[in-house]
């Protein structure tokens, strides 16, 4: 196991070196400028996400698609992932994580647009889409679509399943002394009850769970920041200073370099919001929407909520707590996160427990859909039932197993998914401009596309 862990650790370091950072941030910046800063339409995007697009083709509502995407993205990466970024990259990693989200809004917009543009309707009337279809139908690269789908199917068992299940069982055992076997059995049952019903069941459950869990966590973090009030501004200053001058961190933070802060901040930012990863467009393709740009805007709001809001709050809680309590000692992201939240009386640990439990479970649901659609692209529908059964079993395995290599494995799969997806976004940029001009710049958001007329 140590050899395997060392392999994935080395591969992760190679994949997340300067070339990936330049490609990822470069794509974010390029699309931001090319598409005339779609971030400025975020209020419109939020409004559209709560407005049903009636009489349109699709399997779920725009909000249902967004909720499912948020369920998959709002997970342990928002809590433990941010703590890991700070533990390994110093407080400056929080800024890089946040910037990945701000500029990643453009990339998430572009992914959503292409997912609708190139989606296909099956004989049963279901809508299928995502980067594999953009690669195949937009660029004629069937082979690249196959690779993306393969990496997605593998990633679903890491980033979307065992990592999350392990986080649930760990927090239940450490906080409430509940056996991992019991936790694994309960989570397995709950997962089965939802995912066996397909995308509509997943979207319906996520539509109920996501708003409640996100609002509760945001309010809890705001309370903690009020309690850490005297240290909030110093924390903000430290985050900005340490992003470019690592030695400014000092105190209880580890010594880092700018590269380390950027690497871990960007990696955890992508792990959290998945902009550029290509996963969220898979469920965006199922949305009931009259044209590609409407769903693109709705999809972009997911990155805003996930990283610009939730990850930023988590980062501020952790950094301000370390400043307020210099006695905090930590060896990894999970330890740092728990130590930071535990310093807040009454609400600290319950908030952390609730956030991890609900965020992780919702991610298991969302990624089950991604994995299914990737498998369907590769093999058709004949193995879907078997896949669901294996996915449910993996939840139990993740709950009871030691997963020291999973984070490195997840980082590797993230990068391997991102590469073909980012290339497709860059090569299909003319399509993005054409569609954006037609519906957004010329103020025709209410106009149906030819497919919907």
CSV table of C-alpha atoms in Angstrom, one decimal:
chain,number,residue,atom,x,y,z
A,1,UNK,CA,0.0,0.0,0.0
A,2,UNK,CA,2.9,2.4,0.7
A,3,UNK,CA,4.3,1.8,-2.7
A,4,UNK,CA,0.9,2.5,-4.3
A,5,UNK,CA,0.5,5.6,-2.2
A,6,UNK,CA,4.0,6.8,-3.2
A,7,UNK,CA,3.1,6.2,-6.8
A,8,UNK,CA,-0.1,8.3,-6.7
A,9,UNK,CA,1.7,11.0,-4.6
A,10,UNK,CA,4.4,11.3,-7.2
A,11,UNK,CA,1.9,11.3,-10.1
A,12,UNK,CA,-0.2,13.9,-8.3
A,13,UNK,CA,2.8,16.1,-7.9
A,14,UNK,CA,3.6,15.8,-11.7
A,15,UNK,CA,0.0,16.4,-12.8
A,16,UNK,CA,-0.4,19.3,-10.5
A,17,UNK,CA,2.8,21.0,-11.4
A,18,UNK,CA,3.1,24.4,-13.2
A,19,UNK,CA,1.8,23.1,-16.5
A,20,UNK,CA,-1.6,22.2,-15.0
A,21,UNK,CA,-1.8,25.3,-12.9
A,22,UNK,CA,-1.1,27.4,-16.0
A,23,UNK,CA,-3.6,25.5,-18.1
A,24,UNK,CA,-6.3,25.6,-15.5
A,25,UNK,CA,-5.9,29.3,-14.5
A,26,UNK,CA,-5.1,30.2,-18.1
A,27,UNK,CA,-8.4,28.7,-19.2
A,28,UNK,CA,-10.3,30.4,-16.5
A,29,UNK,CA,-8.8,33.8,-17.4
A,30,UNK,CA,-9.0,33.3,-21.1
A,31,UNK,CA,-12.7,32.4,-21.0
A,32,UNK,CA,-13.4,35.2,-18.5
A,33,UNK,CA,-12.0,37.8,-21.0
A,34,UNK,CA,-13.3,36.0,-24.2
A,35,UNK,CA,-16.9,35.8,-22.8
A,36,UNK,CA,-16.8,39.3,-21.4
A,37,UNK,CA,-16.7,38.5,-17.7
A,38,UNK,CA,-19.8,36.3,-17.3
A,39,UNK,CA,-19.3,36.7,-13.5
A,40,UNK,CA,-21.1,40.1,-13.8
A,41,UNK,CA,-24.3,38.1,-14.6
A,42,UNK,CA,-24.2,36.1,-11.4
A,43,UNK,CA,-27.4,37.7,-10.0
A,44,UNK,CA,-29.2,36.8,-13.2
A,45,UNK,CA,-27.8,33.3,-12.9
A,46,UNK,CA,-29.1,32.9,-9.4
A,47,UNK,CA,-32.5,34.2,-10.4
A,48,UNK,CA,-32.7,31.8,-13.4
A,49,UNK,CA,-31.8,28.9,-11.1
A,50,UNK,CA,-35.0,29.4,-9.1
A,51,UNK,CA,-37.2,30.1,-12.2
A,52,UNK,CA,-38.7,26.9,-13.8
A,53,UNK,CA,-38.3,26.9,-17.6
A,54,UNK,CA,-41.7,25.3,-18.4
A,55,UNK,CA,-42.5,23.6,-21.6
A,56,UNK,CA,-38.9,22.7,-22.4
A,57,UNK,CA,-37.1,19.4,-23.1
A,58,UNK,CA,-35.2,17.8,-20.3
A,59,UNK,CA,-35.3,15.3,-17.4
A,60,UNK,CA,-35.1,17.6,-14.4
A,61,UNK,CA,-35.7,21.3,-13.7
A,62,UNK,CA,-32.8,23.8,-13.9
A,63,UNK,CA,-32.8,24.0,-10.1
A,64,UNK,CA,-32.8,20.2,-9.9
A,65,UNK,CA,-29.8,20.0,-12.1
A,66,UNK,CA,-28.0,22.8,-10.1
A,67,UNK,CA,-28.9,21.1,-6.8
A,68,UNK,CA,-27.5,17.8,-8.0
A,69,UNK,CA,-24.3,19.5,-9.3
A,70,UNK,CA,-24.0,21.3,-5.9
A,71,UNK,CA,-24.6,18.1,-4.1
A,72,UNK,CA,-21.7,16.6,-5.9
A,73,UNK,CA,-19.4,19.6,-5.4
A,74,UNK,CA,-20.3,20.7,-1.9
A,75,UNK,CA,-18.5,17.9,0.0
A,76,UNK,CA,-15.5,17.2,2.2
A,77,UNK,CA,-13.5,19.4,-0.1
A,78,UNK,CA,-15.3,22.4,1.3
A,79,UNK,CA,-14.2,21.6,4.8
A,80,UNK,CA,-11.4,19.0,5.0
A,81,UNK,CA,-10.1,20.0,1.6
A,82,UNK,CA,-9.7,23.6,2.6
A,83,UNK,CA,-8.0,22.5,5.8
A,84,UNK,CA,-5.6,20.4,3.8
A,85,UNK,CA,-4.8,23.3,1.5
A,86,UNK,CA,-4.0,25.5,4.6
A,87,UNK,CA,-2.0,22.7,6.3
A,88,UNK,CA,0.1,22.0,3.3
A,89,UNK,CA,0.2,25.4,1.5
A,90,UNK,CA,-0.2,27.8,4.4
A,91,UNK,CA,-2.9,30.5,4.7
A,92,UNK,CA,-2.1,31.9,1.3
A,93,UNK,CA,-3.7,28.8,-0.2
A,94,UNK,CA,-7.1,30.1,0.8
A,95,UNK,CA,-6.7,33.0,-1.7
A,96,UNK,CA,-5.7,30.7,-4.5
A,97,UNK,CA,-8.6,28.5,-3.7
A,98,UNK,CA,-10.9,31.5,-3.8
A,99,UNK,CA,-9.5,32.9,-7.0
A,100,UNK,CA,-9.9,29.5,-8.6
A,101,UNK,CA,-13.6,29.9,-7.8
A,102,UNK,CA,-14.0,33.5,-8.9
A,103,UNK,CA,-12.5,32.9,-12.4
A,104,UNK,CA,-13.8,29.4,-12.5
A,105,UNK,CA,-17.3,30.8,-12.8
A,106,UNK,CA,-16.5,31.4,-16.5
A,107,UNK,CA,-15.3,27.9,-17.0
A,108,UNK,CA,-18.3,26.4,-15.4
A,109,UNK,CA,-20.5,28.7,-17.6
A,110,UNK,CA,-18.7,27.4,-20.7
A,111,UNK,CA,-19.0,23.7,-19.6
A,112,UNK,CA,-22.7,24.1,-19.0
A,113,UNK,CA,-23.2,25.8,-22.4
A,114,UNK,CA,-21.4,23.0,-24.3
A,115,UNK,CA,-23.3,20.3,-22.3
A,116,UNK,CA,-26.6,21.6,-23.7
A,117,UNK,CA,-25.3,22.4,-27.1
A,118,UNK,CA,-24.1,18.9,-27.7
A,119,UNK,CA,-26.4,16.8,-25.7
A,120,UNK,CA,-28.3,13.9,-27.2
A,121,UNK,CA,-31.8,12.4,-26.7
A,122,UNK,CA,-32.0,8.6,-26.2
A,123,UNK,CA,-34.7,6.4,-27.6
A,124,UNK,CA,-36.4,6.6,-24.2
A,125,UNK,CA,-36.4,10.4,-24.3
A,126,UNK,CA,-33.7,10.9,-21.7
A,127,UNK,CA,-31.1,13.6,-22.2
A,128,UNK,CA,-27.4,12.7,-22.1
A,129,UNK,CA,-24.5,15.1,-22.3
A,130,UNK,CA,-21.2,16.3,-20.9
A,131,UNK,CA,-17.6,16.7,-22.1
A,132,UNK,CA,-17.5,13.3,-23.7
A,133,UNK,CA,-20.3,14.4,-26.1
A,134,UNK,CA,-18.7,17.8,-26.7
A,135,UNK,CA,-15.4,16.0,-27.5
A,136,UNK,CA,-17.1,13.5,-29.8
A,137,UNK,CA,-19.8,15.7,-31.5
A,138,UNK,CA,-18.0,19.1,-31.3
A,139,UNK,CA,-14.4,18.0,-32.2
A,140,UNK,CA,-14.9,14.6,-33.6
A,141,UNK,CA,-12.6,13.1,-31.0
A,142,UNK,CA,-14.4,9.9,-29.9
A,143,UNK,CA,-11.2,8.6,-28.4
A,144,UNK,CA,-10.9,11.6,-26.1
A,145,UNK,CA,-14.6,11.2,-25.1
A,146,UNK,CA,-13.9,7.6,-24.1
A,147,UNK,CA,-10.9,8.6,-22.0
A,148,UNK,CA,-12.8,11.3,-20.2
A,149,UNK,CA,-15.7,8.9,-19.5
A,150,UNK,CA,-13.2,6.3,-18.2
A,151,UNK,CA,-11.5,8.7,-15.9
A,152,UNK,CA,-14.9,9.9,-14.7
A,153,UNK,CA,-16.1,6.4,-13.9
A,154,UNK,CA,-12.9,5.8,-11.9
A,155,UNK,CA,-13.1,9.1,-10.1
A,156,UNK,CA,-16.6,8.5,-9.0
A,157,UNK,CA,-15.4,5.7,-6.7
A,158,UNK,CA,-12.7,8.0,-5.3
A,159,UNK,CA,-13.7,11.6,-5.1
A,160,UNK,CA,-17.4,10.9,-5.1
A,161,UNK,CA,-17.7,7.7,-3.0
A,162,UNK,CA,-15.1,6.2,-0.7
A,163,UNK,CA,-13.6,9.6,0.3
A,164,UNK,CA,-17.0,10.8,1.3
A,165,UNK,CA,-18.1,7.6,3.0
A,166,UNK,CA,-14.9,7.5,5.0
A,167,UNK,CA,-15.4,11.1,6.1
A,168,UNK,CA,-18.9,10.3,7.3
A,169,UNK,CA,-17.8,7.2,9.3
A,170,UNK,CA,-14.8,8.9,10.8
A,171,UNK,CA,-16.7,11.9,12.1
A,172,UNK,CA,-19.5,9.6,13.4
A,173,UNK,CA,-16.9,7.5,15.2
A,174,UNK,CA,-14.7,10.3,16.6
A,175,UNK,CA,-17.6,12.5,17.6
A,176,UNK,CA,-20.3,10.1,18.7
A,177,UNK,CA,-18.4,6.7,19.1
A,178,UNK,CA,-20.6,5.1,16.4
A,179,UNK,CA,-19.1,2.0,14.8
A,180,UNK,CA,-18.0,2.5,11.2
A,181,UNK,CA,-19.8,-0.7,10.3
A,182,UNK,CA,-23.1,0.7,11.6
A,183,UNK,CA,-22.5,4.0,9.9
A,184,UNK,CA,-21.5,2.2,6.6
A,185,UNK,CA,-24.7,0.1,6.7
A,186,UNK,CA,-26.9,3.1,7.3
A,187,UNK,CA,-25.3,5.2,4.6
A,188,UNK,CA,-25.4,2.3,2.2
A,189,UNK,CA,-29.2,1.9,2.8
A,190,UNK,CA,-29.8,5.7,2.4
A,191,UNK,CA,-27.7,5.7,-0.8
A,192,UNK,CA,-29.6,2.8,-2.2
A,193,UNK,CA,-33.0,4.3,-1.5
A,194,UNK,CA,-32.1,7.4,-3.6
A,195,UNK,CA,-29.9,6.3,-6.5
A,196,UNK,CA,-31.9,3.3,-7.5
A,197,UNK,CA,-34.6,5.7,-8.5
A,198,UNK,CA,-32.4,7.4,-11.1
A,199,UNK,CA,-31.8,11.0,-11.9
A,200,UNK,CA,-35.2,12.3,-10.9
A,201,UNK,CA,-34.9,10.7,-7.5
A,202,UNK,CA,-31.4,12.1,-7.0
A,203,UNK,CA,-32.4,15.6,-8.2
A,204,UNK,CA,-35.5,15.6,-5.9
A,205,UNK,CA,-33.5,14.5,-2.8
A,206,UNK,CA,-30.7,17.0,-3.6
A,207,UNK,CA,-33.2,19.8,-4.1
A,208,UNK,CA,-34.5,19.2,-0.6
A,209,UNK,CA,-31.1,18.6,1.1
A,210,UNK,CA,-28.7,21.1,-0.5
A,211,UNK,CA,-30.4,24.4,0.4
A,212,UNK,CA,-30.9,23.4,4.0
A,213,UNK,CA,-27.4,22.0,4.6
A,214,UNK,CA,-25.7,24.9,2.8
A,215,UNK,CA,-27.7,27.6,4.7
A,216,UNK,CA,-27.1,25.9,8.1
A,217,UNK,CA,-23.4,25.7,7.4
A,218,UNK,CA,-23.1,29.3,6.2
A,219,UNK,CA,-25.0,30.7,9.2
A,220,UNK,CA,-22.8,28.6,11.5
A,221,UNK,CA,-19.6,29.9,9.9
A,222,UNK,CA,-20.8,33.4,10.2
A,223,UNK,CA,-21.4,32.9,13.9
A,224,UNK,CA,-17.9,31.6,14.4
A,225,UNK,CA,-16.4,34.5,12.5
A,226,UNK,CA,-18.4,36.9,14.8
A,227,UNK,CA,-16.9,35.0,17.8
A,228,UNK,CA,-13.5,35.4,16.2
A,229,UNK,CA,-14.2,39.0,15.3
A,230,UNK,CA,-11.0,40.6,16.6
A,231,UNK,CA,-9.0,38.2,14.5
A,232,UNK,CA,-11.0,38.3,11.3
A,233,UNK,CA,-9.3,41.3,9.6
A,234,UNK,CA,-5.8,40.0,10.6
A,235,UNK,CA,-6.8,36.6,9.0
A,236,UNK,CA,-7.8,38.3,5.8
A,237,UNK,CA,-4.6,40.3,5.7
A,238,UNK,CA,-2.5,37.2,6.4
A,239,UNK,CA,-4.3,35.2,3.6
A,240,UNK,CA,-3.4,37.9,1.0
A,241,UNK,CA,0.1,38.4,2.3
A,242,UNK,CA,1.0,34.7,2.5
A,243,UNK,CA,-0.3,34.0,-1.0
A,244,UNK,CA,2.6,35.9,-2.4
A,245,UNK,CA,5.0,36.2,0.5
A,246,UNK,CA,4.9,32.8,2.3
A,247,UNK,CA,7.3,33.8,5.1
A,248,UNK,CA,4.6,36.3,6.2
A,249,UNK,CA,2.6,33.3,7.6
A,250,UNK,CA,4.7,32.7,10.7
A,251,UNK,CA,2.9,31.7,13.9
A,252,UNK,CA,1.6,28.2,13.9
A,253,UNK,CA,1.6,27.8,10.2
A,254,UNK,CA,4.0,25.6,8.3
A,255,UNK,CA,6.7,27.1,6.1
A,256,UNK,CA,5.7,27.1,2.5
A,257,UNK,CA,6.6,28.5,-0.9
A,258,UNK,CA,4.5,30.4,-3.4
A,259,UNK,CA,4.3,27.3,-5.5
A,260,UNK,CA,3.0,25.2,-2.6
A,261,UNK,CA,0.4,27.8,-1.7
A,262,UNK,CA,-0.8,28.0,-5.3
A,263,UNK,CA,-0.6,24.3,-6.0
A,264,UNK,CA,-2.6,23.2,-2.9
A,265,UNK,CA,-5.0,26.1,-3.1
A,266,UNK,CA,-5.8,25.5,-6.8
A,267,UNK,CA,-5.9,21.7,-6.4
A,268,UNK,CA,-8.3,21.9,-3.5
A,269,UNK,CA,-10.3,24.7,-5.3
A,270,UNK,CA,-10.9,22.4,-8.2
A,271,UNK,CA,-11.6,19.5,-6.0
A,272,UNK,CA,-14.2,21.6,-4.3
A,273,UNK,CA,-16.0,23.5,-7.2
A,274,UNK,CA,-15.0,21.2,-10.1
A,275,UNK,CA,-14.7,24.1,-12.6
A,276,UNK,CA,-12.7,22.7,-15.5
A,277,UNK,CA,-13.1,19.2,-14.2
A,278,UNK,CA,-16.1,18.4,-16.5
A,279,UNK,CA,-18.3,16.6,-14.0
A,280,UNK,CA,-21.1,19.1,-13.4
A,281,UNK,CA,-21.9,19.5,-17.2
A,282,UNK,CA,-23.0,15.8,-17.1
A,283,UNK,CA,-26.1,16.6,-15.0
A,284,UNK,CA,-26.5,20.1,-16.6
A,285,UNK,CA,-27.3,18.3,-19.8
A,286,UNK,CA,-30.4,16.8,-18.2
A,287,UNK,CA,-31.9,20.2,-17.4
A,288,UNK,CA,-35.1,21.6,-18.8
A,289,UNK,CA,-33.9,24.7,-20.5
A,290,UNK,CA,-34.9,26.6,-23.6
A,291,UNK,CA,-31.4,27.4,-24.8
A,292,UNK,CA,-27.8,26.6,-23.8
A,293,UNK,CA,-27.0,29.9,-22.3
A,294,UNK,CA,-29.7,29.9,-19.7
A,295,UNK,CA,-28.4,26.6,-18.3
A,296,UNK,CA,-24.8,27.8,-18.6
A,297,UNK,CA,-25.6,30.8,-16.3
A,298,UNK,CA,-27.4,28.5,-13.9
A,299,UNK,CA,-24.4,26.1,-13.8
A,300,UNK,CA,-22.0,29.0,-13.2
A,301,UNK,CA,-23.8,30.0,-10.0
A,302,UNK,CA,-22.8,26.6,-8.6
A,303,UNK,CA,-19.1,27.7,-8.5
A,304,UNK,CA,-20.1,30.9,-6.8
A,305,UNK,CA,-21.9,29.2,-4.0
A,306,UNK,CA,-19.4,26.4,-3.6
A,307,UNK,CA,-16.1,28.3,-3.6
A,308,UNK,CA,-16.7,32.0,-3.5
A,309,UNK,CA,-19.0,31.6,-0.5
A,310,UNK,CA,-18.6,28.3,1.3
A,311,UNK,CA,-14.9,27.6,0.8
A,312,UNK,CA,-14.0,31.2,1.6
A,313,UNK,CA,-16.0,31.0,4.9
A,314,UNK,CA,-14.3,27.8,5.8
A,315,UNK,CA,-10.9,29.3,5.1
A,316,UNK,CA,-11.6,32.3,7.2
A,317,UNK,CA,-12.8,30.2,10.1
A,318,UNK,CA,-9.6,28.1,10.0
A,319,UNK,CA,-7.1,30.9,9.6
A,320,UNK,CA,-8.8,33.2,12.2
A,321,UNK,CA,-9.0,30.3,14.7
A,322,UNK,CA,-5.3,29.5,14.3
A,323,UNK,CA,-4.5,33.2,14.9
A,324,UNK,CA,-6.8,33.4,17.9
A,325,UNK,CA,-5.5,30.1,19.4
A,326,UNK,CA,-1.8,29.8,18.7
A,327,UNK,CA,-1.7,26.5,20.6
A,328,UNK,CA,-3.4,24.7,17.8
A,329,UNK,CA,-1.2,21.9,16.6
A,330,UNK,CA,-1.9,19.8,13.5
A,331,UNK,CA,-0.4,17.2,11.2
A,332,UNK,CA,-2.9,17.2,8.4
A,333,UNK,CA,-6.0,19.0,7.1
A,334,UNK,CA,-8.5,17.0,9.0
A,335,UNK,CA,-6.7,17.6,12.3
A,336,UNK,CA,-6.4,21.3,11.6
A,337,UNK,CA,-10.0,21.7,10.6
A,338,UNK,CA,-11.2,19.8,13.7
A,339,UNK,CA,-8.9,21.8,16.0
A,340,UNK,CA,-10.0,25.1,14.5
A,341,UNK,CA,-13.8,24.4,14.9
A,342,UNK,CA,-13.4,22.8,18.3
A,343,UNK,CA,-12.1,26.1,19.8
A,344,UNK,CA,-15.6,27.5,19.3
A,345,UNK,CA,-17.8,26.5,22.3
A,346,UNK,CA,-21.2,24.9,21.8
A,347,UNK,CA,-21.6,25.2,18.0
A,348,UNK,CA,-18.1,24.5,16.7
A,349,UNK,CA,-17.9,20.7,16.6
A,350,UNK,CA,-21.7,20.1,16.0
A,351,UNK,CA,-21.5,22.4,13.0
A,352,UNK,CA,-18.4,20.6,11.7
A,353,UNK,CA,-20.1,17.2,12.2
A,354,UNK,CA,-23.3,18.2,10.5
A,355,UNK,CA,-21.5,19.9,7.6
A,356,UNK,CA,-19.3,16.8,7.0
A,357,UNK,CA,-22.2,14.3,7.3
A,358,UNK,CA,-24.6,16.1,5.0
A,359,UNK,CA,-22.0,17.5,2.5
A,360,UNK,CA,-20.4,14.1,2.1
A,361,UNK,CA,-23.7,12.2,1.7
A,362,UNK,CA,-24.9,14.6,-0.9
A,363,UNK,CA,-21.7,14.2,-2.8
A,364,UNK,CA,-22.1,10.4,-2.9
A,365,UNK,CA,-25.5,11.0,-4.5
A,366,UNK,CA,-24.4,13.5,-7.1
A,367,UNK,CA,-21.3,11.5,-8.2
A,368,UNK,CA,-23.4,8.3,-8.6
A,369,UNK,CA,-25.1,10.0,-11.5
A,370,UNK,CA,-21.8,11.2,-13.0
A,371,UNK,CA,-20.4,7.7,-12.9
A,372,UNK,CA,-23.6,6.2,-14.4
A,373,UNK,CA,-23.6,8.5,-17.3
A,374,UNK,CA,-19.9,7.9,-18.0
A,375,UNK,CA,-20.5,4.1,-17.9
A,376,UNK,CA,-23.5,4.5,-20.2
A,377,UNK,CA,-21.4,6.4,-22.7
A,378,UNK,CA,-18.8,3.6,-22.6
A,379,UNK,CA,-21.0,0.5,-22.6
A,380,UNK,CA,-24.7,1.5,-23.0
A,381,UNK,CA,-27.4,0.9,-20.3
A,382,UNK,CA,-26.9,-2.9,-19.8
A,383,UNK,CA,-24.5,-2.5,-16.9
A,384,UNK,CA,-26.2,0.4,-15.1
A,385,UNK,CA,-28.0,-1.8,-12.4
A,386,UNK,CA,-24.7,-3.7,-11.7
A,387,UNK,CA,-22.9,-0.4,-11.4
A,388,UNK,CA,-25.4,0.9,-8.9
A,389,UNK,CA,-25.0,-2.2,-6.8
A,390,UNK,CA,-21.2,-1.9,-6.9
A,391,UNK,CA,-21.4,1.8,-6.1
A,392,UNK,CA,-23.5,1.1,-3.0
A,393,UNK,CA,-21.1,-1.7,-1.8
A,394,UNK,CA,-18.2,0.8,-2.3
A,395,UNK,CA,-19.9,3.1,0.1
A,396,UNK,CA,-19.7,0.5,2.8
A,397,UNK,CA,-16.0,-0.4,1.9
A,398,UNK,CA,-15.1,3.3,2.1
A,399,UNK,CA,-16.8,3.5,5.5
A,400,UNK,CA,-14.6,0.8,7.2
A,401,UNK,CA,-11.4,0.9,5.2
A,402,UNK,CA,-8.2,2.9,5.7
A,403,UNK,CA,-7.9,5.3,2.8
A,404,UNK,CA,-4.5,6.9,3.1
A,405,UNK,CA,-4.0,6.9,-0.7
A,406,UNK,CA,-7.5,8.1,-1.7
A,407,UNK,CA,-6.8,11.8,-1.6
A,408,UNK,CA,-3.7,11.4,-3.9
A,409,UNK,CA,-5.8,9.1,-6.2
A,410,UNK,CA,-8.6,11.7,-6.2
A,411,UNK,CA,-6.2,14.5,-7.2
A,412,UNK,CA,-4.8,12.3,-10.1
A,413,UNK,CA,-8.2,11.5,-11.4
A,414,UNK,CA,-9.2,15.2,-11.2
A,415,UNK,CA,-6.3,16.2,-13.3
A,416,UNK,CA,-6.8,13.4,-15.9
A,417,UNK,CA,-10.5,14.4,-16.3
A,418,UNK,CA,-9.6,18.1,-16.5
A,419,UNK,CA,-7.1,17.8,-19.3
A,420,UNK,CA,-9.4,16.6,-22.2
A,421,UNK,CA,-12.2,18.9,-20.9
A,422,UNK,CA,-10.1,22.0,-20.8
A,423,UNK,CA,-8.8,21.3,-24.3
A,424,UNK,CA,-12.3,21.0,-25.6
A,425,UNK,CA,-13.3,24.3,-24.0
A,426,UNK,CA,-10.4,26.0,-25.7
A,427,UNK,CA,-10.9,24.5,-29.1
A,428,UNK,CA,-14.6,25.1,-29.0
A,429,UNK,CA,-14.3,28.7,-27.9
A,430,UNK,CA,-15.8,30.0,-31.1
A,431,UNK,CA,-18.9,28.0,-30.4
A,432,UNK,CA,-19.0,29.5,-26.9
A,433,UNK,CA,-18.8,33.1,-28.3
A,434,UNK,CA,-21.4,32.4,-31.0
A,435,UNK,CA,-24.0,31.1,-28.5
A,436,UNK,CA,-23.2,33.7,-25.9
A,437,UNK,CA,-23.5,36.5,-28.4
A,438,UNK,CA,-26.8,35.2,-29.7
A,439,UNK,CA,-28.6,34.7,-26.3
A,440,UNK,CA,-26.7,36.8,-23.7
A,441,UNK,CA,-25.0,39.8,-25.4
A,442,UNK,CA,-28.0,40.4,-27.7
A,443,UNK,CA,-30.4,40.0,-24.7
A,444,UNK,CA,-32.3,37.0,-26.1
A,445,UNK,CA,-32.3,34.8,-23.0
A,446,UNK,CA,-36.0,34.0,-23.4
A,447,UNK,CA,-35.5,32.8,-27.0
A,448,UNK,CA,-35.7,29.0,-27.5
A,449,UNK,CA,-33.0,27.3,-29.5
A,450,UNK,CA,-33.8,25.5,-32.7
A,451,UNK,CA,-33.9,22.2,-30.8
A,452,UNK,CA,-36.6,23.6,-28.5
A,453,UNK,CA,-38.8,25.3,-31.1
